[in-house]
Amino acid sequence: MIYQRYILIFSSLVAEWLAPQGLGPMESSKGLVMIGEGEKLVRALFGVASCRQPAVIFVDEIDSLLSQVSQVLLYKWTRNLKKMKSVFDPWESGLHRIQWLQRKSEGEHESSRRLKTQFLIEMEGFDSGSEQILLIGATNRPQELDEAARRRLTKRLYIPLPSSEARAWIIRNLLEKDGLFKLSKEDIDTICKLTEGYSGSDMKNLVKDASMGPLREALRQGIEITKLKKEDMRPVTLQDFESALQEVRPSVSLNELGTYDEWNKQFGSLSL
């Protein structure tokens, strides 16, 4: 039996894998989509999860919902507006534009603050220990989380970049689904050496691009796409991956990895 707890995971792909593992129904919510929908959507989210216990609430990009940077951004935005006002003072239309932008910025900030407060209240309300609700938040920006949110997310798990073995598994798993897997072990080893520093999402995009190689070749040969059948296409080859590597680059820099390591040393959890 799973008792309610709050978990922060530095990986969306890992969090999305959890729902089919017998943990219960997953209520998935994109943080950015929720902005502007109001506090009632947050109450509804927790309410539905409560009725469907045991349940999982998964919030992707949770930093966009529970961020601490809104105050900093508002300060910078207001400061820039003041500079703009001194420039546009001679033009009445410019002043009207600035005043409208100020009202819009203040309104959006207040809406975000209310939404964040409501979410924290709902988290606090489910902290009795008797509920069977698991809240998982995924983020690539843990350092931007509000301090109150960080305290409530008691388990903070850093998922590092996939190892060579994990990248090989991703390649096999995705290609076998399409029935296009014909790569040798040597081919996969070569691809894994070339993809050092790639995230799970990067590998997924790489496989997608490589799997388009046979289709592109068929189109170059003049075959009409409406008449093209799956059995007429050749398997994905190492050359397709080498071409895809020219298009799909790693999305995580060494500087970002260092930031994650530092945050994990300060706030991360060693295990569940």
Tab-separated table of C-alpha atoms in Angstrom:
chain	number	residue	atom	x	y	z
A	1	MET	CA	0.000	0.000	0.000
A	2	ILE	CA	1.341	3.428	-0.957
A	3	TYR	CA	0.940	6.173	1.591
A	4	GLN	CA	0.851	9.764	0.499
A	5	ARG	CA	4.192	11.480	0.050
A	6	TYR	CA	5.637	14.224	-2.131
A	7	ILE	CA	8.488	13.523	-4.513
A	8	LEU	CA	10.526	15.793	-6.768
A	9	ILE	CA	12.203	14.064	-9.717
A	10	PHE	CA	14.716	15.671	-12.093
A	11	SER	CA	13.259	13.698	-15.037
A	12	SER	CA	9.869	13.721	-16.747
A	13	LEU	CA	10.433	10.398	-18.528
A	14	VAL	CA	11.040	8.499	-15.275
A	15	ALA	CA	7.984	10.007	-13.617
A	16	GLU	CA	5.718	9.134	-16.550
A	17	TRP	CA	6.909	5.515	-16.312
A	18	LEU	CA	5.557	5.131	-12.773
A	19	ALA	CA	1.801	5.138	-13.457
A	20	PRO	CA	1.599	1.771	-15.270
A	21	GLN	CA	3.585	0.087	-12.503
A	22	GLY	CA	0.551	-0.611	-10.325
A	23	LEU	CA	0.651	2.640	-8.371
A	24	GLY	CA	-2.888	3.611	-9.307
A	25	PRO	CA	-4.436	6.085	-11.765
A	26	MET	CA	-2.299	9.056	-12.710
A	27	GLU	CA	-3.675	12.586	-12.804
A	28	SER	CA	-1.233	14.358	-15.086
A	29	SER	CA	-0.978	18.131	-15.191
A	30	LYS	CA	1.282	20.444	-17.158
A	31	GLY	CA	2.292	23.363	-14.984
A	32	LEU	CA	2.237	25.981	-17.739
A	33	VAL	CA	-1.225	24.938	-18.885
A	34	MET	CA	-2.565	25.480	-15.385
A	35	ILE	CA	-1.406	29.081	-15.189
A	36	GLY	CA	-4.439	31.311	-15.666
A	37	GLU	CA	-6.995	28.562	-15.067
A	38	GLY	CA	-7.477	29.574	-11.453
A	39	GLU	CA	-7.336	27.978	-8.047
A	40	LYS	CA	-10.437	25.890	-8.743
A	41	LEU	CA	-8.455	23.711	-11.141
A	42	VAL	CA	-5.956	22.927	-8.392
A	43	ARG	CA	-8.752	22.018	-5.985
A	44	ALA	CA	-10.335	19.833	-8.646
A	45	LEU	CA	-7.028	18.072	-9.315
A	46	PHE	CA	-6.563	17.070	-5.690
A	47	GLY	CA	-10.273	16.335	-5.326
A	48	VAL	CA	-10.273	13.842	-8.203
A	49	ALA	CA	-7.142	12.169	-6.846
A	50	SER	CA	-8.785	11.874	-3.425
A	51	CYS	CA	-11.816	10.127	-4.941
A	52	ARG	CA	-9.654	7.703	-6.911
A	53	GLN	CA	-7.239	6.579	-4.209
A	54	PRO	CA	-4.695	5.080	-4.471
A	55	ALA	CA	-3.662	7.637	-7.065
A	56	VAL	CA	-0.686	9.481	-8.504
A	57	ILE	CA	-0.645	13.222	-9.230
A	58	PHE	CA	2.086	13.986	-11.745
A	59	VAL	CA	2.968	17.644	-12.395
A	60	ASP	CA	5.433	18.092	-15.236
A	61	GLU	CA	7.595	21.244	-15.237
A	62	ILE	CA	6.534	21.877	-11.649
A	63	ASP	CA	8.967	24.802	-11.426
A	64	SER	CA	6.643	26.812	-13.698
A	65	LEU	CA	3.903	26.395	-11.096
A	66	LEU	CA	5.868	26.630	-7.837
A	67	SER	CA	8.656	28.972	-8.855
A	68	GLN	CA	10.399	31.469	-6.604
A	69	VAL	CA	11.600	33.671	-9.483
A	70	SER	CA	8.313	35.453	-10.135
A	71	GLN	CA	9.216	38.195	-7.654
A	72	VAL	CA	12.628	38.677	-9.279
A	73	LEU	CA	11.133	38.751	-12.756
A	74	LEU	CA	8.491	41.260	-11.679
A	75	TYR	CA	11.178	43.538	-10.203
A	76	LYS	CA	13.250	43.386	-13.395
A	77	TRP	CA	10.139	43.909	-15.545
A	78	THR	CA	9.027	46.940	-13.524
A	79	ARG	CA	12.529	48.409	-13.624
A	80	ASN	CA	12.642	48.010	-17.408
A	81	LEU	CA	9.214	49.612	-17.728
A	82	LYS	CA	10.426	52.653	-15.795
A	83	LYS	CA	13.321	52.989	-18.230
A	84	MET	CA	10.915	52.656	-21.132
A	85	LYS	CA	8.636	55.298	-19.605
A	86	SER	CA	11.422	57.869	-19.573
A	87	VAL	CA	12.030	57.137	-23.246
A	88	PHE	CA	8.387	57.188	-24.326
A	89	ASP	CA	7.290	60.170	-22.208
A	90	PRO	CA	6.859	62.495	-25.218
A	91	TRP	CA	4.355	60.122	-26.831
A	92	GLU	CA	0.955	59.644	-25.249
A	93	SER	CA	0.416	56.335	-27.078
A	94	GLY	CA	3.671	55.046	-25.599
A	95	LEU	CA	2.514	55.919	-22.092
A	96	HIS	CA	-0.781	54.120	-22.591
A	97	ARG	CA	1.108	51.064	-23.798
A	98	ILE	CA	3.382	51.088	-20.743
A	99	GLN	CA	0.462	51.486	-18.332
A	100	TRP	CA	-1.339	48.576	-19.999
A	101	LEU	CA	1.784	46.403	-19.757
A	102	GLN	CA	2.176	47.297	-16.071
A	103	ARG	CA	-1.416	46.298	-15.298
A	104	LYS	CA	-1.024	43.079	-17.313
A	105	SER	CA	2.233	42.152	-15.544
A	106	GLU	CA	0.790	42.835	-12.086
A	107	GLY	CA	-2.342	40.823	-12.903
A	108	GLU	CA	-0.389	37.828	-14.174
A	109	HIS	CA	1.903	37.929	-11.141
A	110	GLU	CA	-1.042	38.021	-8.730
A	111	SER	CA	-2.718	35.139	-10.570
A	112	SER	CA	0.452	33.045	-10.380
A	113	ARG	CA	0.868	33.827	-6.677
A	114	ARG	CA	-2.711	32.760	-5.872
A	115	LEU	CA	-2.305	29.575	-7.871
A	116	LYS	CA	0.930	28.681	-6.094
A	117	THR	CA	-0.606	29.423	-2.691
A	118	GLN	CA	-3.617	27.229	-3.443
A	119	PHE	CA	-1.392	24.364	-4.553
A	120	LEU	CA	0.655	24.566	-1.348
A	121	ILE	CA	-2.554	24.648	0.720
A	122	GLU	CA	-3.819	21.510	-1.019
A	123	MET	CA	-0.508	19.764	-0.397
A	124	GLU	CA	-0.710	20.688	3.287
A	125	GLY	CA	-4.284	19.420	3.487
A	126	PHE	CA	-3.286	15.976	2.242
A	127	ASP	CA	-0.537	15.619	4.819
A	128	SER	CA	-2.521	13.674	7.431
A	129	GLY	CA	-0.838	10.397	6.487
A	130	SER	CA	-4.031	8.411	5.896
A	131	GLU	CA	-4.441	9.282	2.211
A	132	GLN	CA	-2.985	7.036	-0.466
A	133	ILE	CA	-1.909	9.771	-2.857
A	134	LEU	CA	1.527	10.133	-4.387
A	135	LEU	CA	2.429	13.566	-5.751
A	136	ILE	CA	5.326	13.591	-8.208
A	137	GLY	CA	6.799	16.772	-9.593
A	138	ALA	CA	9.262	16.692	-12.494
A	139	THR	CA	11.578	19.574	-13.298
A	140	ASN	CA	14.781	20.503	-15.071
A	141	ARG	CA	15.065	23.651	-12.928
A	142	PRO	CA	15.028	22.517	-9.272
A	143	GLN	CA	16.986	25.609	-8.207
A	144	GLU	CA	14.022	27.803	-9.199
A	145	LEU	CA	11.544	26.126	-6.845
A	146	ASP	CA	9.926	28.162	-4.099
A	147	GLU	CA	11.398	27.382	-0.674
A	148	ALA	CA	7.992	26.430	0.767
A	149	ALA	CA	7.423	24.027	-2.124
A	150	ARG	CA	10.865	22.522	-1.697
A	151	ARG	CA	10.174	21.819	1.978
A	152	ARG	CA	6.937	20.013	1.119
A	153	LEU	CA	8.596	17.928	-1.590
A	154	THR	CA	10.355	15.847	1.028
A	155	LYS	CA	11.982	13.394	-1.380
A	156	ARG	CA	14.135	15.029	-4.058
A	157	LEU	CA	15.626	12.537	-6.483
A	158	TYR	CA	18.264	13.474	-9.014
A	159	ILE	CA	18.102	11.285	-12.125
A	160	PRO	CA	21.477	11.658	-13.886
A	161	LEU	CA	22.013	11.343	-17.611
A	162	PRO	CA	21.481	7.780	-18.895
A	163	SER	CA	24.485	5.472	-18.895
A	164	SER	CA	25.726	3.707	-22.008
A	165	GLU	CA	23.645	0.647	-21.084
A	166	ALA	CA	20.548	2.801	-20.584
A	167	ARG	CA	21.042	4.528	-23.944
A	168	ALA	CA	21.357	1.130	-25.630
A	169	TRP	CA	18.099	0.053	-23.986
A	170	ILE	CA	16.332	3.187	-25.246
A	171	ILE	CA	17.489	2.516	-28.812
A	172	ARG	CA	16.389	-1.121	-28.784
A	173	ASN	CA	13.096	-0.417	-27.044
A	174	LEU	CA	11.990	2.350	-29.424
A	175	LEU	CA	13.057	0.620	-32.637
A	176	GLU	CA	11.604	-2.758	-31.684
A	177	LYS	CA	8.216	-1.097	-31.252
A	178	ASP	CA	8.306	-0.096	-34.921
A	179	GLY	CA	9.701	-3.428	-36.090
A	180	LEU	CA	12.718	-1.662	-37.592
A	181	PHE	CA	15.412	-3.009	-35.269
A	182	LYS	CA	18.253	-4.666	-37.193
A	183	LEU	CA	21.260	-3.024	-35.566
A	184	SER	CA	24.122	-5.230	-34.439
A	185	LYS	CA	25.648	-5.034	-30.974
A	186	GLU	CA	28.675	-3.320	-32.498
A	187	ASP	CA	26.416	-0.716	-34.129
A	188	ILE	CA	24.682	0.025	-30.832
A	189	ASP	CA	28.024	0.279	-29.022
A	190	THR	CA	29.180	2.799	-31.633
A	191	ILE	CA	26.011	4.882	-31.230
A	192	CYS	CA	26.366	4.840	-27.441
A	193	LYS	CA	29.942	6.128	-27.684
A	194	LEU	CA	28.761	8.942	-29.949
A	195	THR	CA	25.898	9.936	-27.615
A	196	GLU	CA	27.834	10.568	-24.415
A	197	GLY	CA	26.090	13.458	-22.632
A	198	TYR	CA	22.687	12.847	-24.237
A	199	SER	CA	19.611	12.857	-21.998
A	200	GLY	CA	16.767	10.360	-22.253
A	201	SER	CA	14.733	12.934	-24.169
A	202	ASP	CA	17.679	13.586	-26.505
A	203	MET	CA	17.963	9.861	-27.223
A	204	LYS	CA	14.251	9.657	-27.956
A	205	ASN	CA	14.542	12.509	-30.458
A	206	LEU	CA	17.646	10.927	-31.985
A	207	VAL	CA	15.905	7.588	-32.559
A	208	LYS	CA	12.911	9.384	-34.097
A	209	ASP	CA	15.138	11.250	-36.521
A	210	ALA	CA	17.144	8.127	-37.415
A	211	SER	CA	13.979	6.106	-37.991
A	212	MET	CA	12.962	8.661	-40.626
A	213	GLY	CA	16.023	7.675	-42.688
A	214	PRO	CA	14.338	4.794	-44.563
A	215	LEU	CA	11.312	6.992	-45.315
A	216	ARG	CA	13.466	9.832	-46.643
A	217	GLU	CA	15.339	7.387	-48.856
A	218	ALA	CA	12.105	5.948	-50.248
A	219	LEU	CA	10.823	9.441	-51.056
A	220	ARG	CA	14.087	10.312	-52.812
A	221	GLN	CA	13.590	7.222	-54.969
A	222	GLY	CA	10.279	8.661	-56.124
A	223	ILE	CA	7.977	6.310	-54.224
A	224	GLU	CA	4.655	7.988	-53.433
A	225	ILE	CA	4.098	8.197	-49.699
A	226	THR	CA	0.461	7.123	-50.087
A	227	LYS	CA	1.605	3.854	-51.691
A	228	LEU	CA	4.475	3.199	-49.299
A	229	LYS	CA	4.046	0.166	-47.052
A	230	LYS	CA	5.949	-0.619	-43.899
A	231	GLU	CA	7.257	-3.910	-45.273
A	232	ASP	CA	8.724	-2.034	-48.252
A	233	MET	CA	10.993	0.037	-46.020
A	234	ARG	CA	14.493	-1.042	-45.103
A	235	PRO	CA	15.590	-1.297	-41.445
A	236	VAL	CA	17.268	1.596	-39.649
A	237	THR	CA	21.055	1.464	-39.988
A	238	LEU	CA	24.085	2.931	-38.266
A	239	GLN	CA	24.361	5.430	-41.126
A	240	ASP	CA	20.871	6.726	-40.283
A	241	PHE	CA	22.021	7.406	-36.730
A	242	GLU	CA	25.202	9.094	-37.928
A	243	SER	CA	23.082	11.410	-40.074
A	244	ALA	CA	20.657	12.038	-37.196
A	245	LEU	CA	23.563	12.977	-34.919
A	246	GLN	CA	24.231	15.934	-37.213
A	247	GLU	CA	20.738	17.239	-36.441
A	248	VAL	CA	20.069	16.186	-32.842
A	249	ARG	CA	22.540	17.643	-30.351
A	250	PRO	CA	22.694	17.128	-26.570
A	251	SER	CA	20.417	19.597	-24.798
A	252	VAL	CA	22.203	19.622	-21.421
A	253	SER	CA	25.421	21.602	-21.044
A	254	LEU	CA	28.278	20.795	-18.671
A	255	ASN	CA	27.459	23.993	-16.789
A	256	GLU	CA	23.874	22.807	-16.213
A	257	LEU	CA	25.110	19.413	-15.015
A	258	GLY	CA	27.324	21.185	-12.498
A	259	THR	CA	24.323	23.189	-11.265
A	260	TYR	CA	22.288	20.001	-10.805
A	261	ASP	CA	25.116	18.322	-8.895
A	262	GLU	CA	25.499	21.288	-6.551
A	263	TRP	CA	21.751	21.506	-5.865
A	264	ASN	CA	21.585	17.762	-5.310
A	265	LYS	CA	24.447	17.890	-2.795
A	266	GLN	CA	22.627	20.608	-0.859
A	267	PHE	CA	18.987	19.485	-1.065
A	268	GLY	CA	18.819	16.041	-2.713
A	269	SER	CA	17.676	12.774	-1.122
A	270	LEU	CA	19.875	9.697	-1.178
A	271	SER	CA	16.961	7.299	-1.721
A	272	LEU	CA	13.202	6.846	-1.435
